[in-house]
Tab-separated table of C-alpha atoms in Angstrom:
chain	number	residue	atom	x	y	z
A	259	UNK	CA	-0.155	0.045	-0.048
A	260	UNK	CA	1.151	3.293	-1.299
A	261	UNK	CA	2.346	5.631	2.034
A	262	UNK	CA	3.450	9.381	2.153
A	263	UNK	CA	5.760	11.032	4.395
A	264	UNK	CA	4.819	14.473	5.269
A	265	UNK	CA	7.061	17.197	7.652
A	266	UNK	CA	4.416	19.030	8.696
A	267	UNK	CA	0.506	18.257	9.649
A	268	UNK	CA	-0.943	14.865	9.956
A	269	UNK	CA	-3.293	16.260	12.165
A	270	UNK	CA	-5.394	19.144	11.572
A	271	UNK	CA	-4.213	22.601	13.641
A	272	UNK	CA	-2.500	19.897	16.060
A	273	UNK	CA	-0.226	23.127	17.877
A	274	UNK	CA	2.898	20.353	17.905
A	275	UNK	CA	2.613	20.372	14.300
A	276	UNK	CA	2.098	24.062	13.771
A	277	UNK	CA	5.328	24.609	15.631
A	278	UNK	CA	7.187	22.001	12.973
A	279	UNK	CA	5.882	23.926	9.887
A	280	UNK	CA	6.645	27.136	11.807
A	281	UNK	CA	10.302	25.467	12.128
A	282	UNK	CA	10.092	24.883	8.376
A	283	UNK	CA	9.072	28.169	7.213
A	284	UNK	CA	12.141	29.452	9.120
A	285	UNK	CA	14.274	27.264	7.479
A	286	UNK	CA	13.112	27.933	3.805
A	287	UNK	CA	13.473	31.582	4.687
A	288	UNK	CA	16.855	31.376	5.958
A	289	UNK	CA	17.986	29.237	3.032
A	290	UNK	CA	16.815	32.103	0.748
A	291	UNK	CA	18.348	34.941	2.429
A	292	UNK	CA	21.785	33.124	2.360
A	293	UNK	CA	21.164	32.127	-1.303
A	294	UNK	CA	22.178	28.051	-0.616
A	295	UNK	CA	22.879	26.545	-3.827
A	296	UNK	CA	23.023	22.955	-2.029
A	297	UNK	CA	20.127	20.280	-2.455
A	298	UNK	CA	17.194	21.288	-1.463
A	299	UNK	CA	15.653	19.564	1.210
A	300	UNK	CA	12.820	16.898	1.237
A	301	UNK	CA	9.601	18.476	2.851
A	302	UNK	CA	7.150	15.474	1.508
A	303	UNK	CA	7.587	12.226	-0.425
A	304	UNK	CA	4.751	10.085	-2.072
A	305	UNK	CA	6.177	7.028	-3.422
A	306	UNK	CA	9.660	7.720	-5.364
A	307	UNK	CA	8.491	11.186	-6.222
A	308	UNK	CA	9.428	14.335	-3.715
A	309	UNK	CA	8.246	17.630	-2.722
A	310	UNK	CA	11.683	19.665	-1.941
A	311	UNK	CA	12.155	23.059	0.200
A	312	UNK	CA	12.484	25.475	-3.102
A	313	UNK	CA	9.301	24.256	-4.691
A	314	UNK	CA	7.518	24.842	-1.888
A	315	UNK	CA	9.057	28.260	-1.369
A	316	UNK	CA	7.634	29.484	-5.081
A	317	UNK	CA	4.508	29.416	-3.890
A	318	UNK	CA	5.078	30.997	-0.490
A	319	UNK	CA	4.026	34.865	-0.792
A	320	UNK	CA	6.492	37.003	0.565
A	321	UNK	CA	4.408	39.715	2.181
A	322	UNK	CA	2.795	37.228	4.684
A	323	UNK	CA	4.197	36.929	8.371
A	324	UNK	CA	5.120	33.842	9.772
A	325	UNK	CA	2.123	32.090	10.907
A	326	UNK	CA	0.129	32.770	7.542
A	327	UNK	CA	3.122	31.105	5.507
A	328	UNK	CA	2.817	28.181	7.925
A	329	UNK	CA	-0.849	28.156	6.637
A	330	UNK	CA	0.303	28.758	2.997
A	331	UNK	CA	2.438	25.770	3.512
A	332	UNK	CA	0.289	23.139	4.615
A	333	UNK	CA	-2.178	24.040	1.834
A	334	UNK	CA	0.636	23.754	-0.741
A	335	UNK	CA	1.606	20.475	1.214
A	336	UNK	CA	-1.929	19.205	1.047
A	337	UNK	CA	-2.741	20.177	-2.420
A	338	UNK	CA	0.630	18.418	-3.530
A	339	UNK	CA	-0.123	15.242	-1.875
A	340	UNK	CA	-3.786	15.099	-3.520
A	341	UNK	CA	-2.058	15.721	-6.821
A	342	UNK	CA	-0.105	12.671	-6.254
A	343	UNK	CA	-2.938	10.557	-5.367
A	344	UNK	CA	-5.013	11.471	-8.496
A	345	UNK	CA	-2.581	11.406	-11.106
A	346	UNK	CA	-1.238	7.846	-10.081
A	347	UNK	CA	-4.516	6.610	-9.954
A	348	UNK	CA	-5.530	8.460	-13.480
A	349	UNK	CA	-2.100	7.075	-14.945
A	350	UNK	CA	-3.433	3.633	-13.896
A	351	UNK	CA	-6.709	3.503	-15.595
A	352	UNK	CA	-5.879	5.949	-18.473
A	353	UNK	CA	-2.311	4.666	-19.767
A	354	UNK	CA	-2.565	7.142	-22.582
A	355	UNK	CA	-3.317	9.940	-20.426
A	356	UNK	CA	0.098	11.890	-20.740
A	357	UNK	CA	-0.395	11.679	-24.820
A	358	UNK	CA	-3.863	12.829	-24.500
A	359	UNK	CA	-2.395	16.051	-22.225
A	360	UNK	CA	0.533	16.773	-23.849
A	361	UNK	CA	-0.368	18.982	-26.923
A	362	UNK	CA	-2.381	20.479	-24.442
A	363	UNK	CA	0.713	21.576	-22.277
A	364	UNK	CA	2.693	22.837	-25.233
A	365	UNK	CA	0.062	24.635	-26.177
A	366	UNK	CA	-0.550	26.460	-22.663
A	367	UNK	CA	3.499	26.830	-22.257
A	368	UNK	CA	3.678	28.665	-25.108
A	369	UNK	CA	1.042	31.293	-24.399
A	370	UNK	CA	2.962	31.729	-21.329
A	371	UNK	CA	6.360	32.121	-23.081
A	372	UNK	CA	4.306	34.911	-25.584
A	373	UNK	CA	2.428	36.596	-22.591
A	374	UNK	CA	5.835	37.070	-20.976
A	375	UNK	CA	7.532	38.264	-23.874
A	376	UNK	CA	4.230	40.679	-24.709
A	377	UNK	CA	5.004	42.128	-20.933
A	378	UNK	CA	8.907	42.796	-22.081
A	379	UNK	CA	8.114	44.464	-24.952
A	380	UNK	CA	5.229	46.723	-23.118
A	381	UNK	CA	7.516	47.258	-20.218
A	382	UNK	CA	10.833	48.257	-22.548
A	383	UNK	CA	8.513	50.669	-24.397
A	384	UNK	CA	6.601	52.742	-22.315
A	385	UNK	CA	6.728	56.039	-24.320
A	386	UNK	CA	5.046	54.310	-27.355
A	387	UNK	CA	1.784	54.269	-25.218
A	388	UNK	CA	1.486	58.136	-24.199
A	389	UNK	CA	-1.911	59.021	-25.356
A	390	UNK	CA	-2.855	62.630	-25.707
A	391	UNK	CA	-6.198	64.505	-24.495
A	392	UNK	CA	-6.483	65.130	-27.899
A	393	UNK	CA	-6.414	61.200	-29.153
A	394	UNK	CA	-9.042	60.468	-26.311
A	395	UNK	CA	-11.488	63.332	-27.479
A	396	UNK	CA	-11.240	62.347	-30.901
A	397	UNK	CA	-11.949	58.570	-29.967
A	398	UNK	CA	-14.919	59.633	-27.778
A	399	UNK	CA	-16.668	61.615	-30.933
A	400	UNK	CA	-15.749	58.821	-33.654
A	401	UNK	CA	-17.567	56.072	-31.606
A	402	UNK	CA	-20.439	57.340	-29.621
A	403	UNK	CA	-22.210	54.537	-29.886
A	404	UNK	CA	-19.742	52.501	-27.518
A	405	UNK	CA	-20.722	54.964	-24.576
A	406	UNK	CA	-24.296	54.632	-24.259
A	407	UNK	CA	-25.152	54.277	-20.735
A	408	UNK	CA	-26.620	50.573	-19.429
A	409	UNK	CA	-27.773	51.742	-15.948
A	410	UNK	CA	-28.354	55.177	-14.201
A	411	UNK	CA	-25.728	57.130	-12.624
A	412	UNK	CA	-25.871	60.154	-10.762
A	413	UNK	CA	-23.405	63.127	-9.874
A	414	UNK	CA	-23.775	64.840	-6.845
A	415	UNK	CA	-22.210	66.407	-3.483
A	416	UNK	CA	-23.138	64.943	-0.362
A	417	UNK	CA	-21.556	65.963	3.042
A	418	UNK	CA	-22.381	64.473	6.904
A	419	UNK	CA	-21.267	65.869	9.938
A	420	UNK	CA	-22.149	65.914	13.835
A	421	UNK	CA	-21.616	69.216	13.919
A	422	UNK	CA	-25.056	71.760	14.216
A	423	UNK	CA	-25.552	74.659	12.756
A	424	UNK	CA	-23.395	74.842	9.816
A	425	UNK	CA	-25.896	76.717	7.634
A	426	UNK	CA	-23.194	78.772	5.488
A	427	UNK	CA	-22.632	75.310	3.414
A	428	UNK	CA	-25.848	75.504	2.298
A	429	UNK	CA	-25.086	78.984	0.785
A	430	UNK	CA	-21.540	77.839	-0.334
A	431	UNK	CA	-22.800	74.809	-2.418
A	432	UNK	CA	-26.018	76.680	-3.796
A	433	UNK	CA	-23.590	80.019	-5.155
A	434	UNK	CA	-21.172	77.203	-6.843
A	435	UNK	CA	-18.285	79.824	-6.896
A	436	UNK	CA	-14.728	78.139	-6.527
A	437	UNK	CA	-13.555	79.915	-3.209
A	438	UNK	CA	-16.899	79.153	-1.651
A	439	UNK	CA	-16.380	75.369	-3.365
A	440	UNK	CA	-12.801	75.423	-2.223
A	441	UNK	CA	-13.818	76.503	1.617
A	442	UNK	CA	-16.358	73.877	1.920
A	443	UNK	CA	-14.085	71.247	0.828
A	444	UNK	CA	-11.334	72.281	3.260
A	445	UNK	CA	-13.915	72.348	6.390
A	446	UNK	CA	-15.494	69.170	5.226
A	447	UNK	CA	-11.917	67.056	5.122
A	448	UNK	CA	-11.392	68.084	8.619
A	449	UNK	CA	-15.024	68.035	10.339
A	450	UNK	CA	-17.153	65.710	7.926
A	451	UNK	CA	-17.635	62.353	8.963
A	452	UNK	CA	-18.239	61.211	5.339
A	453	UNK	CA	-18.558	63.776	2.034
A	454	UNK	CA	-18.445	63.593	-1.448
A	455	UNK	CA	-17.389	66.593	-3.568
A	456	UNK	CA	-15.893	65.086	-6.200
A	457	UNK	CA	-17.045	65.140	-10.161
A	458	UNK	CA	-17.434	60.972	-10.059
A	459	UNK	CA	-20.703	59.542	-11.145
A	460	UNK	CA	-22.095	56.868	-8.541
A	461	UNK	CA	-24.772	54.241	-9.237
A	462	UNK	CA	-28.146	54.364	-8.344
A	463	UNK	CA	-27.149	51.759	-5.337
A	464	UNK	CA	-24.491	54.423	-3.737
A	465	UNK	CA	-26.993	56.948	-4.197
A	466	UNK	CA	-29.546	55.236	-2.044
A	467	UNK	CA	-26.822	54.688	0.638
A	468	UNK	CA	-26.649	58.526	1.260
A	469	UNK	CA	-30.668	58.690	1.445
A	470	UNK	CA	-31.297	57.963	5.266
A	471	UNK	CA	-33.203	60.541	6.363
A	472	UNK	CA	-34.000	62.374	3.151
A	473	UNK	CA	-37.334	63.632	3.887
A	474	UNK	CA	-38.356	65.550	0.676
A	475	UNK	CA	-39.550	62.413	-1.504
A	476	UNK	CA	-37.736	60.482	-3.886
A	477	UNK	CA	-33.767	61.423	-3.468
A	478	UNK	CA	-33.423	60.101	-6.840
A	479	UNK	CA	-36.076	62.642	-8.126
A	480	UNK	CA	-34.644	65.693	-6.267
A	481	UNK	CA	-33.984	68.766	-8.261
A	482	UNK	CA	-30.838	69.192	-9.750
A	483	UNK	CA	-28.726	72.327	-8.310
A	484	UNK	CA	-30.908	72.539	-5.200
A	485	UNK	CA	-28.870	72.166	-1.810
A	486	UNK	CA	-31.189	69.820	0.671
A	487	UNK	CA	-30.477	69.484	4.392
A	488	UNK	CA	-31.807	66.759	6.715
A	489	UNK	CA	-30.670	64.458	9.583
A	490	UNK	CA	-29.681	61.136	9.917
A	491	UNK	CA	-29.750	59.012	13.238
A	492	UNK	CA	-27.481	56.053	13.978
A	493	UNK	CA	-28.158	54.595	17.280
A	494	UNK	CA	-27.610	57.675	19.692
A	495	UNK	CA	-26.039	59.633	17.252
A	496	UNK	CA	-27.400	62.318	15.020
A	497	UNK	CA	-25.569	63.489	12.028
A	498	UNK	CA	-26.435	66.578	9.879
A	499	UNK	CA	-26.159	65.998	5.751
A	500	UNK	CA	-26.124	68.284	2.813
A	501	UNK	CA	-27.025	66.818	-0.480
A	502	UNK	CA	-26.835	68.548	-3.698
A	503	UNK	CA	-27.860	66.489	-7.122
A	504	UNK	CA	-25.972	67.941	-10.252
A	505	UNK	CA	-26.387	65.508	-13.185
A	506	UNK	CA	-28.318	62.409	-13.843
A	507	UNK	CA	-26.988	60.160	-16.665
A	508	UNK	CA	-30.329	57.703	-17.477
A	509	UNK	CA	-30.102	54.331	-18.926
A	510	UNK	CA	-29.825	54.634	-22.754
A	511	UNK	CA	-28.116	58.531	-22.587
A	512	UNK	CA	-24.998	59.261	-23.664
A	513	UNK	CA	-22.023	58.837	-20.903
A	514	UNK	CA	-20.481	62.316	-20.533
A	515	UNK	CA	-16.898	62.597	-21.758
A	516	UNK	CA	-15.522	63.302	-18.269
A	517	UNK	CA	-17.141	59.902	-17.069
A	518	UNK	CA	-15.586	57.756	-19.683
A	519	UNK	CA	-12.294	59.663	-20.007
A	520	UNK	CA	-9.959	56.864	-18.186
A	521	UNK	CA	-11.751	54.199	-19.898
A	522	UNK	CA	-11.050	55.483	-23.624
A	523	UNK	CA	-7.240	56.173	-22.714
A	524	UNK	CA	-6.896	52.580	-21.759
A	525	UNK	CA	-8.729	51.405	-24.675
A	526	UNK	CA	-6.116	53.432	-26.732
A	527	UNK	CA	-3.083	51.990	-25.022
A	528	UNK	CA	-4.238	48.306	-25.224
A	529	UNK	CA	-4.421	48.890	-29.001
A	530	UNK	CA	-0.876	50.324	-29.015
A	531	UNK	CA	0.294	47.777	-27.299
A	532	UNK	CA	-1.206	44.919	-29.278
A	533	UNK	CA	0.142	46.653	-32.210
A	534	UNK	CA	3.878	46.692	-31.159
A	535	UNK	CA	3.232	43.482	-30.074
A	536	UNK	CA	1.873	41.936	-33.418
A	537	UNK	CA	4.419	44.253	-35.786
A	538	UNK	CA	7.377	43.068	-33.353
A	539	UNK	CA	6.248	39.301	-33.700
A	540	UNK	CA	5.861	39.827	-37.220
A	541	UNK	CA	9.266	41.315	-38.137
A	542	UNK	CA	10.966	38.801	-36.007
A	543	UNK	CA	9.148	36.071	-38.352
A	544	UNK	CA	10.106	37.496	-41.629
A	545	UNK	CA	13.912	38.139	-40.161
A	546	UNK	CA	13.891	34.405	-39.498
A	547	UNK	CA	12.282	33.211	-43.000
A	548	UNK	CA	15.222	35.642	-44.712
A	549	UNK	CA	18.036	33.856	-42.723
A	550	UNK	CA	16.215	30.434	-43.337
A	551	UNK	CA	15.948	29.586	-39.819
A	552	UNK	CA	12.823	27.719	-40.835
A	553	UNK	CA	11.008	26.163	-43.700
A	554	UNK	CA	8.276	24.056	-44.043
A	555	UNK	CA	8.889	20.224	-44.797
A	556	UNK	CA	7.167	18.720	-47.782
A	557	UNK	CA	5.808	15.362	-47.992
A	558	UNK	CA	8.667	14.059	-49.970
A	559	UNK	CA	11.642	15.365	-47.895
A	560	UNK	CA	9.898	14.042	-44.688
């Protein structure tokens, strides 16, 4: 009967076994820091197959603490044992399985190689993906059908504070001047529990999050430009809220440029990246062909 050896957890959450795993992680960390070039220590065995420390260390995140690393190590080891059990039984019952999966493994490997090479090209040529504001605007104007809203979005200001009698905020938000707005923004950053004073559009759900205590009817149908004052009570805490609806983008409406500006920039950058990758690989293939590094062998030659 097949048996496996495990230098870690044989019983779930046994304190002694956890100590062993912690020690193992310390050992792995020390080896990694010292750059040990010797044979890697065996962590687990299944028949004649082994899981070594350097293999295990590859899967351990570098940003975790010792206890989390121990947990990760335990999960990796258990997964490795499960894989060995399944592979052994699969090979016994399906002798041709390796022949069946080898082409798929080759395809997957090639995809990873191309993906890594594409990333290298992109990292080496960051200047090729700079996009001007005018290019972004041109794309928006050229493809308006791509930027039709599929839901309702709301642009609004909201301030929530425990300080009473801040009536000046109503006038400042209503007037809309830059100096008054800057004053509200500075005050909110120091005194508000929650505030939204940017131009970002939010979903209907996010709008409803600020509607608690709003007694002027449906907040979604409030008058744009008007400043509403209301209270929210959560337990014993009473908060005072200021709300101003700016713009509503309804489902089916064209999305404002500022709402999709960053999205368009990413679209253009991705197109530029793909063009660079395609052109580079095409040039490499042509160079290989010109230097006769490859040729297609016909039936007579084979």
